[in-house]
GROMACS .gro file of N, CA and C in nm:
model
  462
    1MET      N    1   3.784   3.944   2.017
    1MET     CA    2   3.872   3.839   2.067
    1MET      C    3   3.888   3.733   1.958
    2PRO      N    4   4.011   3.696   1.924
    2PRO     CA    5   4.033   3.595   1.821
    2PRO      C    6   3.977   3.458   1.862
    3ILE      N    7   3.922   3.390   1.765
    3ILE     CA    8   3.867   3.257   1.786
    3ILE      C    9   3.935   3.163   1.688
    4ILE      N   10   3.966   3.043   1.734
    4ILE     CA   11   4.019   2.940   1.647
    4ILE      C   12   3.934   2.816   1.668
    5THR      N   13   3.913   2.741   1.564
    5THR     CA   14   3.837   2.617   1.581
    5THR      C   15   3.927   2.514   1.650
    6GLY      N   16   3.864   2.420   1.718
    6GLY     CA   17   3.940   2.312   1.781
    6GLY      C   18   4.020   2.234   1.678
    7GLU      N   19   3.960   2.212   1.561
    7GLU     CA   20   4.029   2.137   1.456
    7GLU      C   21   4.154   2.211   1.407
    8LYS      N   22   4.143   2.342   1.389
    8LYS     CA   23   4.258   2.422   1.343
    8LYS      C   24   4.367   2.426   1.450
    9LEU      N   25   4.328   2.442   1.577
    9LEU     CA   26   4.425   2.441   1.685
    9LEU      C   27   4.495   2.305   1.690
   10ASN      N   28   4.419   2.199   1.675
   10ASN     CA   29   4.477   2.065   1.676
   10ASN      C   30   4.579   2.049   1.563
   11GLN      N   31   4.546   2.096   1.445
   11GLN     CA   32   4.639   2.089   1.332
   11GLN      C   33   4.767   2.166   1.361
   12LYS      N   34   4.753   2.286   1.417
   12LYS     CA   35   4.870   2.368   1.448
   12LYS      C   36   4.957   2.303   1.555
   13LEU      N   37   4.894   2.246   1.657
   13LEU     CA   38   4.969   2.180   1.763
   13LEU      C   39   5.044   2.057   1.710
   14GLU      N   40   4.977   1.979   1.626
   14GLU     CA   41   5.044   1.862   1.568
   14GLU      C   42   5.161   1.905   1.480
   15GLN      N   43   5.142   2.009   1.402
   15GLN     CA   44   5.250   2.059   1.316
   15GLN      C   45   5.369   2.107   1.401
   16LEU      N   46   5.340   2.173   1.510
   16LEU     CA   47   5.443   2.227   1.598
   16LEU      C   48   5.514   2.119   1.679
   17LEU      N   49   5.437   2.023   1.732
   17LEU     CA   50   5.490   1.929   1.830
   17LEU      C   51   5.530   1.793   1.776
   18PHE      N   52   5.464   1.745   1.671
   18PHE     CA   53   5.491   1.611   1.621
   18PHE      C   54   5.601   1.617   1.515
   19VAL      N   55   5.720   1.660   1.556
   19VAL     CA   56   5.831   1.676   1.463
   19VAL      C   57   5.887   1.540   1.423
   20LYS      N   58   5.954   1.536   1.308
   20LYS     CA   59   5.999   1.408   1.252
   20LYS      C   60   6.094   1.332   1.344
   21GLU      N   61   6.170   1.404   1.427
   21GLU     CA   62   6.265   1.339   1.517
   21GLU      C   63   6.197   1.250   1.620
   22ILE      N   64   6.075   1.286   1.661
   22ILE     CA   65   6.008   1.208   1.766
   22ILE      C   66   5.879   1.140   1.719
   23ALA      N   67   5.825   1.179   1.605
   23ALA     CA   68   5.698   1.125   1.558
   23ALA      C   69   5.693   0.972   1.554
   24PRO      N   70   5.798   0.903   1.509
   24PRO     CA   71   5.789   0.756   1.503
   24PRO      C   72   5.774   0.689   1.640
   25TYR      N   73   5.803   0.761   1.747
   25TYR     CA   74   5.803   0.701   1.881
   25TYR      C   75   5.678   0.733   1.962
   26ILE      N   76   5.593   0.821   1.914
   26ILE     CA   77   5.479   0.868   1.993
   26ILE      C   78   5.388   0.754   2.037
   27LYS      N   79   5.365   0.656   1.952
   27LYS     CA   80   5.275   0.546   1.986
   27LYS      C   81   5.330   0.455   2.097
   28GLN      N   82   5.458   0.469   2.132
   28GLN     CA   83   5.514   0.389   2.241
   28GLN      C   84   5.472   0.442   2.378
   29ASP      N   85   5.420   0.564   2.382
   29ASP     CA   86   5.378   0.625   2.508
   29ASP      C   87   5.249   0.559   2.556
   30MET      N   88   5.242   0.529   2.686
   30MET     CA   89   5.120   0.473   2.744
   30MET      C   90   5.011   0.579   2.761
   31LEU      N   91   5.050   0.705   2.757
   31LEU     CA   92   4.951   0.812   2.767
   31LEU      C   93   4.923   0.866   2.627
   32TYR      N   94   4.802   0.915   2.609
   32TYR     CA   95   4.760   0.970   2.481
   32TYR      C   96   4.831   1.103   2.458
   33ASN      N   97   4.864   1.132   2.332
   33ASN     CA   98   4.922   1.260   2.293
   33ASN      C   99   4.833   1.321   2.187
   34GLY      N  100   4.766   1.430   2.219
   34GLY     CA  101   4.680   1.496   2.121
   34GLY      C  102   4.549   1.542   2.183
   35TRP      N  103   4.450   1.561   2.097
   35TRP     CA  104   4.319   1.612   2.137
   35TRP      C  105   4.241   1.498   2.199
   36GLN      N  106   4.226   1.498   2.330
   36GLN     CA  107   4.164   1.386   2.399
   36GLN      C  108   4.015   1.406   2.422
   37VAL      N  109   3.971   1.527   2.451
   37VAL     CA  110   3.829   1.552   2.476
   37VAL      C  111   3.784   1.668   2.387
   38ARG      N  112   3.692   1.638   2.298
   38ARG     CA  113   3.639   1.740   2.207
   38ARG      C  114   3.507   1.791   2.264
   39ALA      N  115   3.517   1.887   2.352
   39ALA     CA  116   3.399   1.938   2.422
   39ALA      C  117   3.353   2.072   2.368
   40ASN      N  118   3.433   2.135   2.286
   40ASN     CA  119   3.398   2.266   2.231
   40ASN      C  120   3.466   2.278   2.095
   41GLU      N  121   3.392   2.316   1.995
   41GLU     CA  122   3.450   2.328   1.861
   41GLU      C  123   3.521   2.461   1.838
   42ARG      N  124   3.503   2.556   1.933
   42ARG     CA  125   3.571   2.685   1.922
   42ARG      C  126   3.658   2.706   2.045
   43VAL      N  127   3.775   2.761   2.023
   43VAL     CA  128   3.865   2.790   2.134
   43VAL      C  129   3.881   2.942   2.143
   44LEU      N  130   3.826   2.997   2.249
   44LEU     CA  131   3.835   3.141   2.272
   44LEU      C  132   3.951   3.175   2.363
   45ARG      N  133   3.974   3.091   2.462
   45ARG     CA  134   4.081   3.112   2.558
   45ARG      C  135   4.139   2.976   2.593
   46LEU      N  136   4.271   2.970   2.599
   46LEU     CA  137   4.342   2.845   2.620
   46LEU      C  138   4.416   2.849   2.753
   47GLY      N  139   4.400   2.744   2.834
   47GLY     CA  140   4.470   2.732   2.960
   47GLY      C  141   4.576   2.622   2.951
   48PHE      N  142   4.670   2.624   3.043
   48PHE     CA  143   4.779   2.527   3.045
   48PHE      C  144   4.800   2.477   3.187
   49GLY      N  145   4.834   2.348   3.200
   49GLY     CA  146   4.860   2.290   3.331
   49GLY      C  147   4.943   2.164   3.317
   50VAL      N  148   4.980   2.106   3.431
   50VAL     CA  149   5.062   1.986   3.430
   50VAL      C  150   4.976   1.860   3.419
   51SER      N  151   4.876   1.846   3.503
   51SER     CA  152   4.796   1.724   3.507
   51SER      C  153   4.647   1.754   3.498
   52ALA      N  154   4.576   1.664   3.431
   52ALA     CA  155   4.432   1.677   3.410
   52ALA      C  156   4.359   1.643   3.539
   53SER      N  157   4.334   1.744   3.622
   53SER     CA  158   4.266   1.723   3.750
   53SER      C  159   4.140   1.809   3.755
   54MET      N  160   4.048   1.771   3.843
   54MET     CA  161   3.925   1.850   3.858
   54MET      C  162   3.958   1.993   3.903
   55ALA      N  163   4.057   2.007   3.990
   55ALA     CA  164   4.094   2.141   4.038
   55ALA      C  165   4.140   2.227   3.921
   56LEU      N  166   4.220   2.171   3.831
   56LEU     CA  167   4.266   2.247   3.714
   56LEU      C  168   4.149   2.279   3.622
   57PHE      N  169   4.060   2.183   3.599
   57PHE     CA  170   3.945   2.205   3.513
   57PHE      C  171   3.861   2.321   3.565
   58LYS      N  172   3.837   2.323   3.696
   58LYS     CA  173   3.754   2.428   3.755
   58LYS      C  174   3.822   2.564   3.745
   59LYS      N  175   3.954   2.569   3.765
   59LYS     CA  176   4.027   2.696   3.750
   59LYS      C  177   4.021   2.744   3.604
   60ALA      N  178   4.035   2.652   3.511
   60ALA     CA  179   4.027   2.688   3.368
   60ALA      C  180   3.888   2.741   3.335
   61ALA      N  181   3.786   2.678   3.387
   61ALA     CA  182   3.649   2.724   3.361
   61ALA      C  183   3.626   2.862   3.424
   62GLN      N  184   3.677   2.883   3.544
   62GLN     CA  185   3.664   3.014   3.610
   62GLN      C  186   3.732   3.123   3.527
   63ALA      N  187   3.841   3.085   3.458
   63ALA     CA  188   3.913   3.181   3.374
   63ALA      C  189   3.852   3.191   3.235
   64LYS      N  190   3.738   3.125   3.215
   64LYS     CA  191   3.663   3.127   3.089
   64LYS      C  192   3.740   3.063   2.973
   65CYS      N  193   3.820   2.961   3.005
   65CYS     CA  194   3.891   2.885   2.902
   65CYS      C  195   3.792   2.791   2.833
   66THR      N  196   3.812   2.772   2.704
   66THR     CA  197   3.733   2.673   2.630
   66THR      C  198   3.824   2.560   2.580
   67GLY      N  199   3.953   2.572   2.608
   67GLY     CA  200   4.049   2.468   2.575
   67GLY      C  201   4.157   2.463   2.682
   68LEU      N  202   4.213   2.345   2.701
   68LEU     CA  203   4.314   2.325   2.804
   68LEU      C  204   4.420   2.229   2.750
   69ILE      N  205   4.548   2.264   2.769
   69ILE     CA  206   4.659   2.178   2.729
   69ILE      C  207   4.734   2.136   2.855
   70VAL      N  208   4.754   2.003   2.869
   70VAL     CA  209   4.823   1.949   2.986
   70VAL      C  210   4.932   1.851   2.943
   71HIS      N  211   5.022   1.822   3.035
   71HIS     CA  212   5.127   1.722   3.012
   71HIS      C  213   5.073   1.581   3.042
   72HIS      N  214   5.003   1.565   3.152
   72HIS     CA  215   4.947   1.436   3.191
   72HIS      C  216   4.796   1.439   3.168
   73GLY      N  217   4.750   1.357   3.074
   73GLY     CA  218   4.608   1.353   3.039
   73GLY      C  219   4.527   1.267   3.134
   74LEU      N  220   4.411   1.225   3.084
   74LEU     CA  221   4.316   1.155   3.170
   74LEU      C  222   4.347   1.009   3.196
   75MET      N  223   4.388   0.936   3.095
   75MET     CA  224   4.406   0.792   3.113
   75MET      C  225   4.527   0.743   3.037
   76GLY      N  226   4.572   0.625   3.076
   76GLY     CA  227   4.682   0.559   3.007
   76GLY      C  228   4.633   0.489   2.882
   77GLY      N  229   4.716   0.400   2.831
   77GLY     CA  230   4.688   0.333   2.705
   77GLY      C  231   4.589   0.219   2.713
   78GLY      N  232   4.540   0.185   2.831
   78GLY     CA  233   4.444   0.076   2.843
   78GLY      C  234   4.305   0.115   2.792
   79THR      N  235   4.217   0.021   2.788
   79THR     CA  236   4.081   0.047   2.740
   79THR      C  237   3.983   0.065   2.854
   80TRP      N  238   4.030   0.064   2.977
   80TRP     CA  239   3.943   0.076   3.093
   80TRP      C  240   3.895   0.218   3.113
   81LEU      N  241   3.783   0.231   3.178
   81LEU     CA  242   3.730   0.362   3.215
   81LEU      C  243   3.678   0.349   3.356
   82ASP      N  244   3.743   0.417   3.450
   82ASP     CA  245   3.697   0.408   3.589
   82ASP      C  246   3.608   0.527   3.622
   83ALA      N  247   3.553   0.527   3.742
   83ALA     CA  248   3.458   0.630   3.783
   83ALA      C  249   3.522   0.769   3.786
   84ILE      N  250   3.648   0.777   3.829
   84ILE     CA  251   3.716   0.907   3.836
   84ILE      C  252   3.734   0.964   3.695
   85SER      N  253   3.782   0.880   3.603
   85SER     CA  254   3.800   0.926   3.465
   85SER      C  255   3.667   0.964   3.403
   86GLN      N  256   3.564   0.884   3.426
   86GLN     CA  257   3.432   0.914   3.371
   86GLN      C  258   3.380   1.047   3.424
   87GLN      N  259   3.400   1.071   3.554
   87GLN     CA  260   3.358   1.199   3.613
   87GLN      C  261   3.429   1.315   3.544
   88ARG      N  262   3.558   1.301   3.518
   88ARG     CA  263   3.636   1.408   3.454
   88ARG      C  264   3.593   1.430   3.310
   89TYR      N  265   3.575   1.321   3.235
   89TYR     CA  266   3.525   1.334   3.097
   89TYR      C  267   3.391   1.405   3.096
   90ASN      N  268   3.299   1.360   3.180
   90ASN     CA  269   3.165   1.422   3.185
   90ASN      C  270   3.173   1.569   3.220
   91TRP      N  271   3.257   1.604   3.317
   91TRP     CA  272   3.269   1.743   3.359
   91TRP      C  273   3.319   1.829   3.243
   92LEU      N  274   3.422   1.782   3.175
   92LEU     CA  275   3.477   1.857   3.061
   92LEU      C  276   3.371   1.878   2.953
   93ILE      N  277   3.301   1.773   2.918
   93ILE     CA  278   3.200   1.783   2.812
   93ILE      C  279   3.086   1.874   2.856
   94ASN      N  280   3.036   1.855   2.977
   94ASN     CA  281   2.924   1.937   3.026
   94ASN      C  282   2.961   2.084   3.042
   95ASN      N  283   3.089   2.111   3.061
   95ASN     CA  284   3.134   2.250   3.078
   95ASN      C  285   3.205   2.305   2.954
   96HIS      N  286   3.194   2.232   2.844
   96HIS     CA  287   3.245   2.277   2.713
   96HIS      C  288   3.393   2.314   2.716
   97LEU      N  289   3.473   2.231   2.784
   97LEU     CA  290   3.616   2.254   2.795
   97LEU      C  291   3.690   2.140   2.725
   98SER      N  292   3.747   2.170   2.609
   98SER     CA  293   3.823   2.069   2.534
   98SER      C  294   3.960   2.048   2.599
   99LEU      N  295   4.013   1.925   2.583
   99LEU     CA  296   4.139   1.890   2.647
   99LEU      C  297   4.237   1.831   2.547
  100TRP      N  298   4.356   1.888   2.544
  100TRP     CA  299   4.469   1.833   2.470
  100TRP      C  300   4.574   1.793   2.571
  101ASN      N  301   4.636   1.679   2.551
  101ASN     CA  302   4.748   1.644   2.639
  101ASN      C  303   4.865   1.592   2.556
  102TYR      N  304   4.982   1.632   2.600
  102TYR     CA  305   5.107   1.598   2.531
  102TYR      C  306   5.207   1.549   2.634
  103HIS      N  307   5.218   1.419   2.647
  103HIS     CA  308   5.307   1.359   2.745
  103HIS      C  309   5.446   1.335   2.685
  104PHE      N  310   5.457   1.232   2.604
  104PHE     CA  311   5.586   1.200   2.541
  104PHE      C  312   5.640   1.319   2.463
  105VAL      N  313   5.551   1.387   2.392
  105VAL     CA  314   5.592   1.498   2.306
  105VAL      C  315   5.664   1.606   2.386
  106LEU      N  316   5.614   1.639   2.505
  106LEU     CA  317   5.680   1.742   2.585
  106LEU      C  318   5.800   1.689   2.661
  107ASP      N  319   5.811   1.558   2.676
  107ASP     CA  320   5.934   1.500   2.730
  107ASP      C  321   6.044   1.501   2.625
  108ALA      N  322   6.008   1.472   2.501
  108ALA     CA  323   6.107   1.442   2.397
  108ALA      C  324   6.135   1.554   2.297
  109HIS      N  325   6.050   1.653   2.286
  109HIS     CA  326   6.066   1.754   2.180
  109HIS      C  327   6.204   1.818   2.189
  110PRO      N  328   6.277   1.824   2.076
  110PRO     CA  329   6.416   1.871   2.078
  110PRO      C  330   6.435   2.019   2.111
  111THR      N  331   6.332   2.101   2.093
  111THR     CA  332   6.348   2.243   2.126
  111THR      C  333   6.241   2.295   2.222
  112LEU      N  334   6.119   2.246   2.213
  112LEU     CA  335   6.009   2.297   2.295
  112LEU      C  336   5.983   2.216   2.421
  113GLY      N  337   6.036   2.095   2.428
  113GLY     CA  338   6.014   2.010   2.544
  113GLY      C  339   6.073   2.069   2.671
  114HIS      N  340   6.019   2.028   2.785
  114HIS     CA  341   6.067   2.086   2.911
  114HIS      C  342   6.214   2.052   2.936
  115ASN      N  343   6.258   1.932   2.898
  115ASN     CA  344   6.400   1.898   2.915
  115ASN      C  345   6.489   1.989   2.831
  116ALA      N  346   6.450   2.009   2.705
  116ALA     CA  347   6.527   2.096   2.616
  116ALA      C  348   6.530   2.240   2.669
  117GLN      N  349   6.418   2.286   2.722
  117GLN     CA  350   6.412   2.423   2.773
  117GLN      C  351   6.498   2.442   2.899
  118ILE      N  352   6.501   2.343   2.985
  118ILE     CA  353   6.586   2.353   3.105
  118ILE      C  354   6.733   2.354   3.065
  119LEU      N  355   6.771   2.267   2.973
  119LEU     CA  356   6.910   2.266   2.926
  119LEU      C  357   6.946   2.399   2.860
  120LYS      N  358   6.856   2.454   2.785
  120LYS     CA  359   6.879   2.585   2.722
  120LYS      C  360   6.899   2.692   2.829
  121PHE      N  361   6.814   2.691   2.931
  121PHE     CA  362   6.824   2.787   3.041
  121PHE      C  363   6.959   2.776   3.111
  122LEU      N  364   7.010   2.654   3.124
  122LEU     CA  365   7.139   2.631   3.189
  122LEU      C  366   7.258   2.664   3.099
  123GLY      N  367   7.230   2.700   2.974
  123GLY     CA  368   7.336   2.739   2.884
  123GLY      C  369   7.406   2.624   2.812
  124VAL      N  370   7.341   2.509   2.807
  124VAL     CA  371   7.399   2.395   2.737
  124VAL      C  372   7.383   2.418   2.587
  125PRO      N  373   7.495   2.430   2.514
  125PRO     CA  374   7.487   2.469   2.374
  125PRO      C  375   7.438   2.358   2.279
  126LYS      N  376   7.466   2.235   2.311
  126LYS     CA  377   7.430   2.126   2.222
  126LYS      C  378   7.367   2.013   2.303
  127THR      N  379   7.251   1.965   2.257
  127THR     CA  380   7.184   1.855   2.325
  127THR      C  381   7.162   1.740   2.228
  128ALA      N  382   7.136   1.625   2.286
  128ALA     CA  383   7.109   1.505   2.207
  128ALA      C  384   6.993   1.431   2.274
  129PRO      N  385   6.925   1.345   2.201
  129PRO     CA  386   6.817   1.268   2.262
  129PRO      C  387   6.870   1.173   2.369
  130TYR      N  388   6.792   1.157   2.474
  130TYR     CA  389   6.819   1.057   2.576
  130TYR      C  390   6.724   0.941   2.549
  131PHE      N  391   6.779   0.827   2.512
  131PHE     CA  392   6.696   0.712   2.475
  131PHE      C  393   6.672   0.622   2.596
  132HIS      N  394   6.547   0.585   2.614
  132HIS     CA  395   6.504   0.492   2.719
  132HIS      C  396   6.406   0.395   2.655
  133HIS      N  397   6.434   0.268   2.664
  133HIS     CA  398   6.352   0.164   2.598
  133HIS      C  399   6.334   0.193   2.450
  134GLY      N  400   6.440   0.243   2.387
  134GLY     CA  401   6.439   0.263   2.243
  134GLY      C  402   6.371   0.389   2.193
  135ALA      N  403   6.327   0.476   2.282
  135ALA     CA  404   6.260   0.600   2.241
  135ALA      C  405   6.328   0.720   2.307
  136PRO      N  406   6.331   0.835   2.239
  136PRO     CA  407   6.398   0.955   2.294
  136PRO      C  408   6.311   1.027   2.398
  137TRP      N  409   6.318   0.982   2.523
  137TRP     CA  410   6.231   1.035   2.628
  137TRP      C  411   6.279   1.166   2.688
  138GLY      N  412   6.390   1.218   2.646
  138GLY     CA  413   6.437   1.342   2.702
  138GLY      C  414   6.556   1.394   2.623
  139ARG      N  415   6.628   1.487   2.681
  139ARG     CA  416   6.745   1.546   2.618
  139ARG      C  417   6.860   1.541   2.717
  140VAL      N  418   6.980   1.529   2.666
  140VAL     CA  419   7.100   1.534   2.748
  140VAL      C  420   7.198   1.633   2.686
  141GLY      N  421   7.284   1.686   2.768
  141GLY     CA  422   7.386   1.778   2.721
  141GLY      C  423   7.491   1.795   2.829
  142GLN      N  424   7.600   1.858   2.795
  142GLN     CA  425   7.709   1.874   2.891
  142GLN      C  426   7.725   2.021   2.925
  143LEU      N  427   7.730   2.047   3.054
  143LEU     CA  428   7.753   2.183   3.101
  143LEU      C  429   7.899   2.220   3.077
  144GLY      N  430   7.923   2.344   3.038
  144GLY     CA  431   8.059   2.389   3.016
  144GLY      C  432   8.135   2.407   3.146
  145THR      N  433   8.065   2.453   3.250
  145THR     CA  434   8.126   2.471   3.382
  145THR      C  435   8.025   2.423   3.485
  146LEU      N  436   8.075   2.393   3.602
  146LEU     CA  437   7.989   2.350   3.711
  146LEU      C  438   7.906   2.470   3.757
  147LEU      N  439   7.776   2.455   3.762
  147LEU     CA  440   7.689   2.563   3.806
  147LEU      C  441   7.637   2.535   3.947
  148THR      N  442   7.625   2.639   4.025
  148THR     CA  443   7.562   2.625   4.155
  148THR      C  444   7.423   2.686   4.147
  149ALA      N  445   7.342   2.656   4.244
  149ALA     CA  446   7.207   2.712   4.247
  149ALA      C  447   7.212   2.864   4.247
  150ARG      N  448   7.308   2.922   4.315
  150ARG     CA  449   7.319   3.068   4.323
  150ARG      C  450   7.345   3.127   4.184
  151VAL      N  451   7.433   3.064   4.106
  151VAL     CA  452   7.462   3.113   3.973
  151VAL      C  453   7.340   3.101   3.882
  152VAL      N  454   7.270   2.990   3.891
  152VAL     CA  455   7.156   2.969   3.804
  152VAL      C  456   7.041   3.062   3.839
  153TRP      N  457   7.010   3.079   3.966
  153TRP     CA  458   6.895   3.159   4.004
  153TRP      C  459   6.930   3.298   4.056
  154GLY      N  460   7.054   3.336   4.050
  154GLY     CA  461   7.094   3.470   4.088
  154GLY      C  462   7.095   3.488   4.235
   0.00000   0.00000   0.00000
C-alpha cells in the first residue's frame, strides 16, 4: 500500500489548491485552510467529508484512515478553544488521524472548487470569479439554455 508523509501530502495539496488566482485572498477567510491537526506523520488512507464532526472522525477511523480532508474545519479565526473543539482535537490526536480543511479554497478554486464543478456539470463553458467583500468566494457563469431538473438529472 502506498504511503505518503503528511508533509509531502500537505505540499501537494497546497500546490494543487493554492493557485495564484485565489492565494492572495486566503487569509480573509475566518476558517483555517490547510493542515490543521498533525496527528500522524504518515498517510496510508485518506478520507473526505464536508464538516469536521465526531461522527465523521469515527467513520474515518473505522475505515482505517490516517488523514482526513474536509471543507469545514474545527474552528474559526478566533483564538478561543471551547470544550467541543478541545474534545475533537484530542480525539484526532489520540487516534492518529490528521486533519486538513479547505474552506475558502474549495469555494473559490477556478477549476476544482465545488462551484466550478457544478457549473461544469451544467455545461457552462466560461466562468468568472464571484466577488463578495473583495474576495472571489465562488464562480458565476451563464447557461446557454434554460435547464430543468429532468434535463440535468435525466
